[in-house]
Amino acid sequence: MSKILVIAEHLGGKLNPSTARAVSAAAAAKPEAIDVLVLADNADAIAAEAAKIEGVSRVLTVTRAENAHALAAVLAPQVAKAAAGYSHVFAPSTTFGKDLAPRVAALLGVAQVSDVMAVEGSHTFKRPIYAGNAIVTVEADPAQTVVATIRTASWPAAAIGANGTPVEALNLDVALPSYTRFVELKQGKSDRPDLQGASKVVSGGRGVGSKENFEIIYKFADRIGAAVGASRAAVDAGYVPNEMQVGQTGKIIAPELYMAIGISGAIQHLTGIKDAGTIVAINKDAEAPIFEIADLGLVGDLFKIVPELEAALAG
């Protein structure tokens, strides 16, 4: 029977929802046990959150001052050491997981399976290729530890229970690299929902026209309580910061409602929203590719349509 170790992602003392999605993927492999590994300088509160995720057998903690910041070079040797006795090591396919998992795989001397969107068996997985235009089935070597990143947009978050599972502290005797050090963390702050986990997202594209015009997107998103995203074209044009980018080279999301305003629908953008529930497109170009995948489409000037929608909501 397989045993899966899920690496917890956290920031600011709080567990990232991507961890619960990775646990869902782990459960699909029907393992004997699913353990969550928390690496932090103070793991107590994070471990308590992880312990309430349904399906988790144990939460393992590694508390070291060096783990105060999520540096892949520092965390990877610890994960590789903790992975002894596990058949699988899963991490969310977020910036955190994409940075960490390849290092863990290299230290274990195995190939990595990326962006797992479906589990067909304990060592058989499906993942997207060619910007999501094709799905490939891959089979990992059963004789080796499987290191995989989980496409979080393809998995629901595991339920949160009332009672926590056991939490155990690990004391790993592993030397950590001294060539990597933390300098600073720059991140955008917003009162809006987090783009990665929001149930509603409003995104603007090049068609919005300017950084100043993007206020129409912010205003409408605030009206419906949505997170705000953007296409790569809008980011490259300087309308918004790159942490708002949705798509293959940005964030891959799966909201219940996705509104694409002034976005033509390049394949790289569509890759990031293919798991969305309902897609609404607003564009003046009736031939825009976004309309091919949209559930609802409005052809016209966004600067007329969006205020009209907002007025309708207000009424």
Short mmCIF file of C-alpha atoms in Angstrom, two decimals:
data_model
loop_
_atom_site.label_atom_id
_atom_site.label_comp_id
_atom_site.label_asym_id
_atom_site.label_seq_id
_atom_site.Cartn_x
_atom_site.Cartn_y
_atom_site.Cartn_z
CA MET A 1 0.00 0.00 0.00
CA SER A 2 1.13 3.53 -0.72
CA LYS A 3 1.78 6.29 1.81
CA ILE A 4 1.62 9.91 0.67
CA LEU A 5 3.38 12.89 2.18
CA VAL A 6 1.73 16.24 1.32
CA ILE A 7 3.87 19.36 1.75
CA ALA A 8 1.88 22.14 3.40
CA GLU A 9 2.00 25.59 1.87
CA HIS A 10 1.56 28.48 4.30
CA LEU A 11 2.27 32.17 4.70
CA GLY A 12 1.97 34.49 7.64
CA GLY A 13 1.09 31.65 10.01
CA LYS A 14 -1.91 30.54 7.94
CA LEU A 15 -2.35 27.41 5.86
CA ASN A 16 -2.89 27.99 2.14
CA PRO A 17 -6.08 26.37 0.73
CA SER A 18 -3.91 24.68 -1.90
CA THR A 19 -2.86 22.19 0.77
CA ALA A 20 -6.42 20.85 1.17
CA ARG A 21 -6.66 20.47 -2.61
CA ALA A 22 -3.43 18.48 -2.66
CA VAL A 23 -4.92 16.24 0.04
CA SER A 24 -7.93 15.61 -2.24
CA ALA A 25 -5.57 14.47 -4.98
CA ALA A 26 -3.74 12.25 -2.52
CA ALA A 27 -7.01 10.66 -1.40
CA ALA A 28 -7.82 9.78 -5.02
CA ALA A 29 -4.78 7.47 -5.05
CA LYS A 30 -6.41 5.47 -2.23
CA PRO A 31 -3.28 5.31 -0.07
CA GLU A 32 -2.84 3.58 3.25
CA ALA A 33 -2.11 6.94 4.87
CA ILE A 34 -1.89 10.65 4.03
CA ASP A 35 0.46 12.71 6.19
CA VAL A 36 0.95 16.48 5.94
CA LEU A 37 4.40 17.96 6.51
CA VAL A 38 4.61 21.49 7.93
CA LEU A 39 8.00 23.22 7.82
CA ALA A 40 8.10 26.51 9.70
CA ASP A 41 9.84 28.43 12.45
CA ASN A 42 6.65 28.14 14.54
CA ALA A 43 4.46 25.36 13.21
CA ASP A 44 1.83 25.04 15.96
CA ALA A 45 -1.00 27.14 14.49
CA ILE A 46 -0.40 25.90 10.94
CA ALA A 47 -0.30 22.28 12.09
CA ALA A 48 -3.57 22.76 13.97
CA GLU A 49 -5.23 23.91 10.74
CA ALA A 50 -3.77 21.03 8.74
CA ALA A 51 -4.88 18.51 11.36
CA LYS A 52 -8.53 19.37 10.68
CA ILE A 53 -8.37 18.47 6.98
CA GLU A 54 -10.42 15.33 6.46
CA GLY A 55 -8.47 12.36 5.19
CA VAL A 56 -5.22 13.36 6.89
CA SER A 57 -3.71 10.62 9.06
CA ARG A 58 -1.02 12.67 10.81
CA VAL A 59 0.54 16.11 10.69
CA LEU A 60 4.32 16.14 10.94
CA THR A 61 6.13 19.34 11.90
CA VAL A 62 9.70 20.46 11.44
CA THR A 63 10.40 23.58 13.47
CA ARG A 64 13.64 25.39 12.69
CA ALA A 65 14.58 29.05 12.58
CA GLU A 66 15.78 28.54 9.00
CA ASN A 67 12.20 27.69 7.99
CA ALA A 68 10.89 31.18 8.78
CA HIS A 69 10.67 31.85 5.04
CA ALA A 70 9.73 29.39 2.31
CA LEU A 71 13.08 29.10 0.55
CA ALA A 72 13.07 26.01 -1.66
CA ALA A 73 16.81 25.49 -1.29
CA VAL A 74 16.39 25.31 2.49
CA LEU A 75 13.18 23.27 2.60
CA ALA A 76 14.07 20.68 -0.06
CA PRO A 77 16.74 18.76 1.92
CA GLN A 78 14.33 18.51 4.85
CA VAL A 79 11.49 17.24 2.66
CA ALA A 80 13.77 14.69 1.01
CA LYS A 81 14.84 13.44 4.44
CA ALA A 82 11.25 13.29 5.72
CA ALA A 83 10.16 11.43 2.58
CA ALA A 84 11.87 8.23 3.72
CA GLY A 85 9.24 5.51 3.95
CA TYR A 86 6.73 7.30 1.72
CA SER A 87 5.75 6.15 -1.76
CA HIS A 88 4.61 9.62 -2.87
CA VAL A 89 5.44 13.25 -2.12
CA PHE A 90 2.80 15.74 -3.28
CA ALA A 91 3.03 19.54 -3.39
CA PRO A 92 0.54 22.05 -4.82
CA SER A 93 1.35 23.29 -8.31
CA THR A 94 1.68 26.87 -7.08
CA THR A 95 4.76 29.08 -7.13
CA PHE A 96 5.73 27.43 -3.84
CA GLY A 97 5.32 23.88 -5.11
CA LYS A 98 6.85 24.49 -8.52
CA ASP A 99 9.94 25.87 -6.81
CA LEU A 100 10.21 23.14 -4.18
CA ALA A 101 9.20 19.88 -5.88
CA PRO A 102 11.92 19.77 -8.59
CA ARG A 103 14.60 20.16 -5.93
CA VAL A 104 13.08 17.36 -3.87
CA ALA A 105 12.90 15.12 -6.93
CA ALA A 106 16.54 15.86 -7.77
CA LEU A 107 17.67 15.06 -4.22
CA LEU A 108 15.76 11.76 -4.36
CA GLY A 109 17.10 11.00 -7.83
CA VAL A 110 13.66 10.59 -9.43
CA ALA A 111 11.67 12.25 -12.22
CA GLN A 112 8.88 14.64 -11.27
CA VAL A 113 5.27 14.40 -12.44
CA SER A 114 3.92 17.93 -12.97
CA ASP A 115 0.41 19.41 -12.86
CA VAL A 116 -1.52 16.27 -11.92
CA MET A 117 -5.16 16.88 -12.81
CA ALA A 118 -6.49 13.33 -12.39
CA VAL A 119 -5.36 10.18 -10.61
CA GLU A 120 -6.03 6.97 -12.53
CA GLY A 121 -4.17 4.70 -10.13
CA SER A 122 -1.48 4.79 -7.48
CA HIS A 123 1.18 5.47 -10.13
CA THR A 124 -0.90 6.59 -13.11
CA PHE A 125 -1.82 10.23 -13.60
CA LYS A 126 -3.27 12.63 -16.15
CA ARG A 127 -1.73 16.04 -16.81
CA PRO A 128 -2.22 18.78 -19.42
CA ILE A 129 0.32 19.47 -22.16
CA TYR A 130 0.54 21.94 -25.06
CA ALA A 131 -1.03 24.73 -23.01
CA GLY A 132 -3.94 22.49 -22.06
CA ASN A 133 -4.80 21.51 -25.64
CA ALA A 134 -4.08 17.86 -24.89
CA ILE A 135 -4.20 15.61 -21.85
CA VAL A 136 -1.53 12.94 -21.45
CA THR A 137 -1.57 9.89 -19.20
CA VAL A 138 1.75 9.24 -17.49
CA GLU A 139 2.84 6.27 -15.43
CA ALA A 140 5.49 6.63 -12.74
CA ASP A 141 7.95 3.91 -11.82
CA PRO A 142 6.43 1.94 -8.88
CA ALA A 143 9.97 1.19 -7.66
CA GLN A 144 10.70 4.88 -7.07
CA THR A 145 9.24 7.62 -4.90
CA VAL A 146 6.69 9.63 -6.86
CA VAL A 147 7.27 13.39 -6.54
CA ALA A 148 4.36 15.29 -8.06
CA THR A 149 2.85 18.76 -8.18
CA ILE A 150 -0.95 18.94 -8.04
CA ARG A 151 -2.91 21.19 -10.38
CA THR A 152 -5.00 22.73 -7.62
CA ALA A 153 -7.61 24.17 -10.01
CA SER A 154 -8.59 20.61 -10.96
CA TRP A 155 -9.25 19.45 -7.39
CA PRO A 156 -11.82 20.50 -4.76
CA ALA A 157 -10.49 21.28 -1.33
CA ALA A 158 -10.81 18.43 1.14
CA ALA A 159 -13.42 19.11 3.78
CA ILE A 160 -12.46 20.61 7.12
CA GLY A 161 -13.51 18.52 10.10
CA ALA A 162 -14.11 19.47 13.72
CA ASN A 163 -11.59 17.12 15.27
CA GLY A 164 -7.88 17.25 14.54
CA THR A 165 -5.61 14.32 13.75
CA PRO A 166 -2.40 13.70 15.73
CA VAL A 167 0.46 16.19 15.36
CA GLU A 168 4.00 14.87 15.71
CA ALA A 169 7.26 16.80 15.75
CA LEU A 170 10.16 15.56 13.64
CA ASN A 171 13.80 16.16 14.44
CA LEU A 172 15.60 15.86 11.12
CA ASP A 173 19.36 15.59 11.17
CA VAL A 174 20.05 17.32 7.87
CA ALA A 175 22.55 19.99 6.89
CA LEU A 176 21.03 23.04 5.25
CA PRO A 177 22.69 25.10 2.52
CA SER A 178 24.24 28.41 3.51
CA TYR A 179 24.37 29.91 0.02
CA THR A 180 20.68 30.91 0.02
CA ARG A 181 19.36 33.66 2.25
CA PHE A 182 16.13 35.58 2.58
CA VAL A 183 16.28 39.24 1.55
CA GLU A 184 12.69 40.49 1.50
CA LEU A 185 9.17 39.58 0.46
CA LYS A 186 7.20 41.96 -1.71
CA GLN A 187 3.53 41.17 -2.09
CA GLY A 188 0.44 43.08 -3.03
CA LYS A 189 -2.11 43.76 -0.32
CA SER A 190 -5.80 43.94 -1.04
CA ASP A 191 -9.14 43.75 0.76
CA ARG A 192 -10.51 41.80 -2.19
CA PRO A 193 -10.68 37.98 -2.19
CA ASP A 194 -7.50 36.08 -3.00
CA LEU A 195 -7.28 35.50 -6.74
CA GLN A 196 -6.12 31.87 -6.42
CA GLY A 197 -9.05 30.71 -4.31
CA ALA A 198 -11.87 33.18 -5.06
CA SER A 199 -15.28 31.86 -6.15
CA LYS A 200 -15.79 34.88 -8.42
CA VAL A 201 -13.14 36.56 -10.55
CA VAL A 202 -13.35 39.58 -12.85
CA SER A 203 -10.42 39.97 -15.24
CA GLY A 204 -9.49 42.76 -17.62
CA GLY A 205 -7.39 42.61 -20.75
CA ARG A 206 -5.68 44.85 -23.26
CA GLY A 207 -9.10 46.09 -24.34
CA VAL A 208 -9.43 48.03 -21.08
CA GLY A 209 -6.94 50.45 -22.60
CA SER A 210 -4.92 51.83 -19.69
CA LYS A 211 -4.00 51.57 -16.04
CA GLU A 212 -6.46 54.35 -15.26
CA ASN A 213 -9.28 52.63 -17.15
CA PHE A 214 -8.74 49.48 -15.10
CA GLU A 215 -10.69 51.21 -12.34
CA ILE A 216 -13.84 50.07 -14.13
CA ILE A 217 -12.75 46.47 -13.52
CA TYR A 218 -11.96 47.10 -9.84
CA LYS A 219 -15.26 48.88 -9.30
CA PHE A 220 -17.34 46.13 -10.87
CA ALA A 221 -15.43 43.41 -9.01
CA ASP A 222 -16.09 45.18 -5.71
CA ARG A 223 -19.77 45.40 -6.57
CA ILE A 224 -20.07 41.59 -6.87
CA GLY A 225 -17.45 40.70 -4.24
CA ALA A 226 -14.98 39.24 -6.72
CA ALA A 227 -11.23 38.98 -6.98
CA VAL A 228 -9.52 40.85 -9.82
CA GLY A 229 -7.30 39.25 -12.46
CA ALA A 230 -5.80 40.24 -15.78
CA SER A 231 -4.50 38.84 -19.03
CA ARG A 232 -0.80 38.76 -19.80
CA ALA A 233 -1.31 41.52 -22.36
CA ALA A 234 -2.70 43.80 -19.65
CA VAL A 235 0.20 42.97 -17.34
CA ASP A 236 2.80 43.49 -20.06
CA ALA A 237 1.20 46.84 -20.91
CA GLY A 238 1.67 47.93 -17.30
CA TYR A 239 -2.03 48.20 -16.44
CA VAL A 240 -1.68 45.93 -13.37
CA PRO A 241 1.09 44.12 -11.44
CA ASN A 242 2.10 40.64 -12.56
CA GLU A 243 0.67 38.88 -9.47
CA MET A 244 -2.75 39.50 -11.04
CA GLN A 245 -1.94 37.58 -14.22
CA VAL A 246 -4.21 34.65 -15.04
CA GLY A 247 -3.05 32.01 -17.50
CA GLN A 248 -0.37 29.48 -18.29
CA THR A 249 2.45 31.73 -17.06
CA GLY A 250 0.35 33.28 -14.31
CA LYS A 251 -2.24 31.82 -11.95
CA ILE A 252 -4.34 28.81 -12.90
CA ILE A 253 -7.73 29.26 -11.26
CA ALA A 254 -11.10 27.53 -11.03
CA PRO A 255 -13.70 30.02 -9.77
CA GLU A 256 -17.44 29.35 -9.96
CA LEU A 257 -17.79 32.53 -12.04
CA TYR A 258 -15.15 34.02 -14.32
CA MET A 259 -15.76 37.26 -16.19
CA ALA A 260 -13.32 38.12 -18.98
CA ILE A 261 -13.66 41.78 -19.92
CA GLY A 262 -11.72 43.12 -22.90
CA ILE A 263 -9.81 39.83 -23.17
CA SER A 264 -9.46 38.29 -26.62
CA GLY A 265 -8.73 34.78 -25.32
CA ALA A 266 -5.19 33.72 -26.24
CA ILE A 267 -4.62 30.00 -25.62
CA GLN A 268 -2.22 30.78 -22.76
CA HIS A 269 -5.02 32.65 -20.97
CA LEU A 270 -7.62 29.97 -21.63
CA THR A 271 -5.31 27.40 -20.05
CA GLY A 272 -5.61 29.24 -16.76
CA ILE A 273 -9.43 29.28 -16.69
CA LYS A 274 -10.43 25.97 -18.30
CA ASP A 275 -11.67 24.61 -14.96
CA ALA A 276 -13.89 27.63 -14.22
CA GLY A 277 -17.59 26.93 -13.64
CA THR A 278 -19.29 29.66 -15.71
CA ILE A 279 -17.33 31.92 -18.05
CA VAL A 280 -18.76 35.26 -19.14
CA ALA A 281 -17.02 37.22 -21.90
CA ILE A 282 -17.41 40.88 -22.84
CA ASN A 283 -15.61 42.00 -25.99
CA LYS A 284 -16.31 44.28 -28.92
CA ASP A 285 -14.84 41.74 -31.36
CA ALA A 286 -17.47 39.08 -32.09
CA GLU A 287 -14.73 36.83 -33.52
CA ALA A 288 -12.59 36.87 -30.37
CA PRO A 289 -11.51 33.34 -29.35
CA ILE A 290 -12.81 33.90 -25.82
CA PHE A 291 -16.37 33.46 -27.12
CA GLU A 292 -15.60 29.89 -28.21
CA ILE A 293 -15.31 28.75 -24.61
CA ALA A 294 -17.59 31.29 -22.91
CA ASP A 295 -20.92 30.14 -21.47
CA LEU A 296 -22.31 33.66 -21.88
CA GLY A 297 -21.04 36.33 -24.25
CA LEU A 298 -21.77 40.01 -24.69
CA VAL A 299 -20.50 41.72 -27.85
CA GLY A 300 -20.06 45.44 -27.42
CA ASP A 301 -18.17 48.29 -25.81
CA LEU A 302 -17.09 47.26 -22.31
CA PHE A 303 -17.25 50.90 -21.21
CA LYS A 304 -21.00 50.83 -21.87
CA ILE A 305 -21.81 47.24 -20.90
CA VAL A 306 -20.00 47.11 -17.55
CA PRO A 307 -21.66 50.27 -16.12
CA GLU A 308 -25.02 48.94 -17.31
CA LEU A 309 -24.43 45.65 -15.52
CA GLU A 310 -23.37 47.50 -12.41
CA ALA A 311 -26.48 49.69 -12.53
CA ALA A 312 -28.66 46.60 -12.94
CA LEU A 313 -27.07 45.02 -9.90
CA ALA A 314 -27.58 48.18 -7.89
CA GLY A 315 -31.25 48.30 -8.84
#
